[in-house]
Protein backbone atom coordinates (compact mmCIF):
# COMPACT_ATOMS: atom_id res chain seq x y z
CA UNK A 1 0.00 0.00 0.00
CA UNK A 2 1.43 3.34 -1.01
CA UNK A 3 1.37 5.98 1.72
CA UNK A 4 0.22 8.67 -0.69
CA UNK A 5 -2.95 6.66 -1.37
CA UNK A 6 -3.61 6.35 2.34
CA UNK A 7 -3.34 9.90 3.62
CA UNK A 8 -6.12 11.75 5.38
CA UNK A 9 -7.22 15.10 3.95
CA UNK A 10 -4.97 17.20 6.17
CA UNK A 11 -3.41 20.48 5.20
CA UNK A 12 0.33 19.83 5.06
CA UNK A 13 0.90 23.53 5.85
CA UNK A 14 -1.17 23.12 8.96
CA UNK A 15 0.60 19.94 10.09
CA UNK A 16 4.22 20.46 9.11
CA UNK A 17 6.59 18.15 10.99
CA UNK A 18 8.61 21.22 11.93
CA UNK A 19 5.67 22.50 13.99
CA UNK A 20 5.08 19.23 15.83
CA UNK A 21 6.84 17.46 18.69
CA UNK A 22 7.91 13.85 18.34
CA UNK A 23 6.47 11.71 21.13
CA UNK A 24 7.32 8.24 19.82
CA UNK A 25 9.48 6.94 16.99
CA UNK A 26 9.93 3.34 15.90
CA UNK A 27 11.51 1.60 12.93
CA UNK A 28 9.80 -1.65 11.91
CA UNK A 29 12.21 -4.59 12.09
CA UNK A 30 13.37 -6.62 9.09
CA UNK A 31 10.98 -9.44 9.93
CA UNK A 32 7.91 -7.20 10.27
CA UNK A 33 4.89 -8.73 8.51
CA UNK A 34 2.41 -6.14 7.14
CA UNK A 35 0.37 -4.95 10.14
CA UNK A 36 -2.11 -2.11 10.62
CA UNK A 37 -0.37 0.88 12.15
CA UNK A 38 -2.81 1.08 15.07
CA UNK A 39 -2.09 -2.56 15.97
CA UNK A 40 1.64 -2.00 15.42
CA UNK A 41 1.69 0.94 17.87
CA UNK A 42 -0.28 -1.06 20.47
CA UNK A 43 2.74 -3.40 20.67
CA UNK A 44 5.16 -0.53 21.15
CA UNK A 45 3.54 2.06 23.43
CA UNK A 46 2.96 1.27 27.08
CA UNK A 47 -0.51 2.12 28.45
CA UNK A 48 -1.80 2.95 24.96
CA UNK A 49 -5.34 1.98 23.98
CA UNK A 50 -6.56 1.21 20.47
CA UNK A 51 -9.08 4.04 20.77
CA UNK A 52 -6.41 6.63 21.69
CA UNK A 53 -4.22 5.53 18.78
CA UNK A 54 -7.14 5.70 16.35
CA UNK A 55 -8.03 9.19 17.62
CA UNK A 56 -4.42 10.26 17.07
CA UNK A 57 -4.61 8.93 13.51
CA UNK A 58 -7.83 10.84 12.80
CA UNK A 59 -6.17 14.06 13.94
CA UNK A 60 -3.17 13.48 11.67
CA UNK A 61 -0.70 12.67 14.42
CA UNK A 62 0.63 9.39 13.00
CA UNK A 63 3.35 9.69 10.37
CA UNK A 64 5.11 6.98 8.39
CA UNK A 65 8.28 7.82 6.47
CA UNK A 66 7.50 11.54 6.75
CA UNK A 67 3.84 11.47 5.70
CA UNK A 68 0.53 11.33 7.58
CA UNK A 69 -1.30 7.98 7.40
CA UNK A 70 -4.71 6.61 8.33
CA UNK A 71 -5.14 4.06 11.10
CA UNK A 72 -5.42 1.18 8.59
CA UNK A 73 -2.06 1.83 6.91
CA UNK A 74 -0.09 -1.44 6.85
CA UNK A 75 3.35 -1.07 8.43
CA UNK A 76 6.07 -3.06 6.69
CA UNK A 77 9.75 -3.81 7.32
CA UNK A 78 11.91 -0.68 7.44
CA UNK A 79 9.05 1.80 7.90
CA UNK A 80 9.75 4.69 10.26
CA UNK A 81 6.62 5.26 12.34
CA UNK A 82 6.27 8.46 14.40
CA UNK A 83 3.59 9.82 16.68
CA UNK A 84 3.64 13.64 16.59
CA UNK A 85 1.69 16.20 18.65
CA UNK A 86 1.49 19.99 18.88
CA UNK A 87 2.77 19.98 22.48
CA UNK A 88 6.06 18.70 23.90
CA UNK A 89 6.08 15.24 25.54
CA UNK A 90 4.62 15.55 29.02
CA UNK A 91 7.69 13.93 30.56
CA UNK A 92 9.63 17.09 29.75
CA UNK A 93 7.05 19.33 31.41
CA UNK A 94 8.15 18.63 34.96
CA UNK A 95 5.68 19.78 37.59
CA UNK A 96 7.01 19.97 41.17
CA UNK A 97 4.76 17.95 43.50
CA UNK A 98 4.85 17.82 47.27
CA UNK A 99 5.27 14.07 47.54
CA UNK A 100 7.04 12.82 50.69
CA UNK A 101 10.38 11.09 50.16
CA UNK A 102 11.88 8.34 52.30
CA UNK A 103 15.42 9.76 52.52
CA UNK A 104 17.93 7.24 53.88
CA UNK A 105 20.94 9.58 53.61
CA UNK A 106 21.62 13.14 52.46
CA UNK A 107 24.56 15.53 52.25
CA UNK A 108 25.50 18.52 50.09
CA UNK A 109 26.13 16.53 46.90
CA UNK A 110 23.84 13.49 46.94
CA UNK A 111 20.99 11.70 48.62
CA UNK A 112 19.84 8.09 48.84
CA UNK A 113 16.09 7.43 48.74
CA UNK A 114 14.05 4.31 49.42
CA UNK A 115 11.44 4.19 46.64
CA UNK A 116 8.13 2.46 47.38
CA UNK A 117 6.64 -0.03 44.94
CA UNK A 118 4.10 1.64 42.66
CA UNK A 119 6.03 4.91 42.26
CA UNK A 120 7.31 5.61 38.75
CA UNK A 121 10.86 7.01 38.74
CA UNK A 122 10.43 9.56 35.95
CA UNK A 123 7.49 10.84 33.89
CA UNK A 124 6.73 8.97 30.70
CA UNK A 125 3.79 7.86 28.57
CA UNK A 126 0.75 7.50 30.80
CA UNK A 127 2.62 8.54 33.96
CA UNK A 128 2.98 12.31 34.01
CA UNK A 129 2.61 12.98 37.72
CA UNK A 130 3.28 11.32 41.05
CA UNK A 131 6.78 10.26 40.00
CA UNK A 132 10.01 10.37 41.96
CA UNK A 133 11.24 13.18 39.68
CA UNK A 134 8.11 15.26 40.41
CA UNK A 135 8.92 14.88 44.10
CA UNK A 136 12.64 15.63 43.66
CA UNK A 137 12.12 18.89 41.73
CA UNK A 138 9.74 20.03 44.48
CA UNK A 139 12.14 19.31 47.35
CA UNK A 140 15.44 20.25 45.66
CA UNK A 141 16.40 23.15 43.41
CA UNK A 142 18.85 23.09 40.51
CA UNK A 143 19.35 19.33 40.32
CA UNK A 144 21.79 18.44 37.51
CA UNK A 145 20.38 16.68 34.45
CA UNK A 146 21.66 13.31 33.35
CA UNK A 147 22.32 12.41 29.69
CA UNK A 148 18.57 11.92 29.18
CA UNK A 149 17.70 15.32 30.74
CA UNK A 150 16.33 13.68 33.91
CA UNK A 151 17.09 15.85 36.96
CA UNK A 152 19.19 14.08 39.59
CA UNK A 153 18.79 10.57 38.23
CA UNK A 154 21.94 8.43 38.21
CA UNK A 155 20.07 5.14 37.69
CA UNK A 156 16.48 3.92 37.88
CA UNK A 157 14.36 0.98 39.01
CA UNK A 158 11.01 -0.17 37.67
CA UNK A 159 7.70 1.22 38.91
CA UNK A 160 6.74 -1.95 40.79
CA UNK A 161 10.23 -2.61 42.16
CA UNK A 162 10.92 -1.13 45.59
CA UNK A 163 14.24 -0.05 47.04
CA UNK A 164 17.29 2.19 47.04
CA UNK A 165 18.32 4.85 44.52
CA UNK A 166 21.14 7.41 44.68
CA UNK A 167 20.32 10.93 43.47
CA UNK A 168 22.99 13.47 42.43
CA UNK A 169 22.61 17.07 43.67
CA UNK A 170 25.60 18.54 41.79
CA UNK A 171 27.13 18.16 38.32
CA UNK A 172 30.31 16.71 39.84
CA UNK A 173 28.33 14.08 41.75
CA UNK A 174 26.30 13.20 38.64
CA UNK A 175 29.44 12.68 36.54
CA UNK A 176 31.30 10.75 39.24
CA UNK A 177 28.40 8.46 40.16
CA UNK A 178 27.39 7.82 36.53
CA UNK A 179 30.99 6.81 35.81
CA UNK A 180 30.90 4.28 38.67
CA UNK A 181 27.74 2.68 37.28
CA UNK A 182 29.27 2.62 33.79
CA UNK A 183 32.52 1.08 35.04
CA UNK A 184 30.60 -1.47 37.17
CA UNK A 185 32.27 -0.41 40.42
CA UNK A 186 28.99 0.38 42.20
CA UNK A 187 27.34 -2.35 44.28
CA UNK A 188 23.70 -3.27 43.76
CA UNK A 189 22.02 -6.22 45.44
CA UNK A 190 18.37 -7.13 44.99
CA UNK A 191 16.17 -9.68 46.73
CA UNK A 192 13.67 -11.55 44.54
CA UNK A 193 11.09 -14.28 45.03
CA UNK A 194 11.03 -16.48 41.94
CA UNK A 195 8.97 -19.40 40.70
CA UNK A 196 10.46 -22.88 41.03
CA UNK A 197 13.25 -24.48 43.00
CA UNK A 198 16.53 -22.89 41.92
CA UNK A 199 18.74 -25.99 41.97
CA UNK A 200 22.19 -24.40 42.08
CA UNK A 201 23.05 -22.62 45.34
CA UNK A 202 24.62 -19.82 43.32
CA UNK A 203 25.44 -18.97 39.74
CA UNK A 204 25.97 -16.32 37.09
CA UNK A 205 23.58 -15.52 34.25
CA UNK A 206 25.07 -13.98 31.12
CA UNK A 207 23.23 -13.01 27.97
CA UNK A 208 22.76 -9.82 25.96
CA UNK A 209 19.44 -8.05 26.64
CA UNK A 210 17.39 -6.08 24.10
CA UNK A 211 13.74 -5.36 23.37
CA UNK A 212 11.61 -8.29 22.31
CA UNK A 213 10.86 -7.59 18.61
CA UNK A 214 7.43 -9.20 18.96
CA UNK A 215 6.48 -7.34 22.14
CA UNK A 216 8.24 -4.03 22.63
CA UNK A 217 7.06 -3.77 26.24
CA UNK A 218 9.23 -6.78 27.11
CA UNK A 219 12.97 -7.27 27.04
CA UNK A 220 14.54 -10.62 26.14
CA UNK A 221 17.88 -12.43 26.16
CA UNK A 222 19.88 -12.85 22.95
CA UNK A 223 22.38 -15.53 24.06
CA UNK A 224 24.34 -15.36 20.81
CA UNK A 225 24.93 -11.62 21.31
CA UNK A 226 23.20 -10.82 18.00
CA UNK A 227 21.31 -7.93 19.58
CA UNK A 228 21.28 -5.83 22.72
CA UNK A 229 23.90 -5.10 25.34
CA UNK A 230 25.96 -7.37 27.54
CA UNK A 231 24.23 -8.22 30.81
CA UNK A 232 25.60 -10.14 33.82
CA UNK A 233 23.66 -11.14 36.96
CA UNK A 234 25.12 -13.09 39.90
CA UNK A 235 22.54 -14.93 42.02
CA UNK A 236 22.61 -16.80 45.30
CA UNK A 237 19.83 -18.82 46.95
CA UNK A 238 18.70 -17.37 50.29
CA UNK A 239 15.86 -19.78 51.08
CA UNK A 240 14.00 -22.58 49.29
CA UNK A 241 10.25 -22.45 49.86
CA UNK A 242 8.91 -25.40 47.86
CA UNK A 243 7.48 -24.08 44.62
CA UNK A 244 9.26 -20.74 44.95
CA UNK A 245 12.79 -19.65 45.91
CA UNK A 246 14.06 -16.52 47.63
CA UNK A 247 17.24 -15.33 45.91
CA UNK A 248 19.79 -12.54 46.12
CA UNK A 249 20.81 -11.00 42.79
CA UNK A 250 23.89 -8.82 42.35
CA UNK A 251 24.04 -6.73 39.22
CA UNK A 252 27.30 -6.45 37.33
CA UNK A 253 25.53 -4.51 34.58
CA UNK A 254 22.30 -2.51 34.78
CA UNK A 255 20.04 -3.23 31.81
CA UNK A 256 16.30 -2.55 31.65
CA UNK A 257 14.40 -5.34 33.46
CA UNK A 258 17.71 -7.22 33.82
CA UNK A 259 16.87 -9.43 36.82
CA UNK A 260 13.32 -10.05 35.60
CA UNK A 261 14.55 -11.11 32.16
CA UNK A 262 17.59 -13.11 33.30
CA UNK A 263 15.65 -15.09 35.91
CA UNK A 264 12.94 -15.90 33.38
CA UNK A 265 15.67 -16.95 30.92
CA UNK A 266 16.90 -19.66 33.33
CA UNK A 267 13.32 -20.81 34.00
CA UNK A 268 12.59 -18.89 37.21
CA UNK A 269 10.24 -16.01 36.42
CA UNK A 270 9.71 -13.55 39.27
CA UNK A 271 6.66 -14.25 41.41
CA UNK A 272 3.68 -12.11 40.32
CA UNK A 273 5.62 -10.40 37.51
CA UNK A 274 2.67 -9.68 35.23
CA UNK A 275 4.70 -8.48 32.25
CA UNK A 276 6.74 -11.68 32.07
CA UNK A 277 4.01 -14.19 32.98
CA UNK A 278 4.81 -14.60 36.67
CA UNK A 279 1.24 -13.67 37.67
CA UNK A 280 0.13 -17.20 36.73
CA UNK A 281 0.78 -20.46 38.58
CA UNK A 282 4.03 -21.64 37.00
CA UNK A 283 4.93 -24.36 39.51
CA UNK A 284 2.94 -26.53 41.90
CA UNK A 285 -0.04 -28.85 42.06
CA UNK A 286 -3.45 -28.84 40.40
CA UNK A 287 -5.33 -28.94 43.71
CA UNK A 288 -8.00 -26.29 44.17
CA UNK A 289 -6.67 -25.50 47.66
CA UNK A 290 -3.24 -24.76 46.19
CA UNK A 291 -4.74 -22.47 43.55
CA UNK A 292 -6.56 -20.58 46.29
CA UNK A 293 -3.36 -20.32 48.33
CA UNK A 294 -1.46 -18.85 45.37
CA UNK A 295 -4.27 -16.35 44.71
CA UNK A 296 -3.99 -15.23 48.34
CA UNK A 297 -0.21 -14.95 47.98
CA UNK A 298 -0.70 -12.78 44.86
CA UNK A 299 -3.02 -10.53 46.89
CA UNK A 300 -0.47 -10.28 49.71
CA UNK A 301 2.29 -9.38 47.24
CA UNK A 302 0.46 -7.61 44.38
CA UNK A 303 3.48 -6.83 42.16
CA UNK A 304 6.72 -8.41 40.95
CA UNK A 305 8.61 -9.68 43.99
CA UNK A 306 11.75 -7.56 43.61
CA UNK A 307 13.43 -5.17 46.06
CA UNK A 308 16.65 -3.17 45.57
CA UNK A 309 18.01 -3.96 49.03
CA UNK A 310 21.66 -2.86 49.05
CA UNK A 311 23.40 0.02 47.28
CA UNK A 312 27.11 0.84 47.48
CA UNK A 313 29.27 3.46 45.78
CA UNK A 314 32.29 5.68 46.30
CA UNK A 315 31.40 9.14 47.57
CA UNK A 316 32.15 11.65 44.77
CA UNK A 317 33.89 14.11 47.13
CA UNK A 318 35.37 12.16 50.06
CA UNK A 319 36.27 9.03 48.06
CA UNK A 320 34.91 6.90 50.92
CA UNK A 321 32.98 3.76 49.91
CA UNK A 322 29.44 4.00 51.26
CA UNK A 323 27.01 1.08 51.55
CA UNK A 324 23.30 1.37 52.36
CA UNK A 325 20.91 -1.43 53.23
CA UNK A 326 17.10 -1.40 53.38
CA UNK A 327 14.54 -3.67 54.98
CA UNK A 328 12.21 -5.72 52.81
CA UNK A 329 8.89 -3.87 52.46
CA UNK A 330 5.77 -5.21 54.15
CA UNK A 331 4.20 -6.72 51.03
CA UNK A 332 7.30 -8.80 50.27
CA UNK A 333 7.57 -9.91 53.89
CA UNK A 334 3.90 -10.96 53.81
CA UNK A 335 4.30 -12.88 50.55
CA UNK A 336 7.45 -14.66 51.75
CA UNK A 337 5.80 -15.56 55.07
CA UNK A 338 2.85 -17.13 53.26
CA UNK A 339 5.16 -19.35 51.20
CA UNK A 340 7.26 -20.14 54.28
CA UNK A 341 4.12 -21.32 56.09
CA UNK A 342 3.02 -23.37 53.08
CA UNK A 343 6.44 -25.03 52.75
CA UNK A 344 6.60 -25.91 56.48
CA UNK A 345 3.07 -27.34 56.45
CA UNK A 346 3.84 -29.58 53.48
CA UNK A 347 7.20 -30.70 54.90
CA UNK A 348 5.48 -31.88 58.04
Short mmCIF file of C-alpha atoms in Angstrom, two decimals, residues 4 17 20 48-50 97 120 201 206 213 224 262 301 346:
data_model
loop_
_atom_site.label_atom_id
_atom_site.label_comp_id
_atom_site.label_asym_id
_atom_site.label_seq_id
_atom_site.Cartn_x
_atom_site.Cartn_y
_atom_site.Cartn_z
CA UNK A 4 0.22 8.67 -0.69
CA UNK A 17 6.59 18.15 10.99
CA UNK A 20 5.08 19.23 15.83
CA UNK A 48 -1.80 2.95 24.96
CA UNK A 49 -5.34 1.98 23.98
CA UNK A 50 -6.56 1.21 20.47
CA UNK A 97 4.76 17.95 43.50
CA UNK A 120 7.31 5.61 38.75
CA UNK A 201 23.05 -22.62 45.34
CA UNK A 206 25.07 -13.98 31.12
CA UNK A 213 10.86 -7.59 18.61
CA UNK A 224 24.34 -15.36 20.81
CA UNK A 262 17.59 -13.11 33.30
CA UNK A 301 2.29 -9.38 47.24
CA UNK A 346 3.84 -29.58 53.48
#
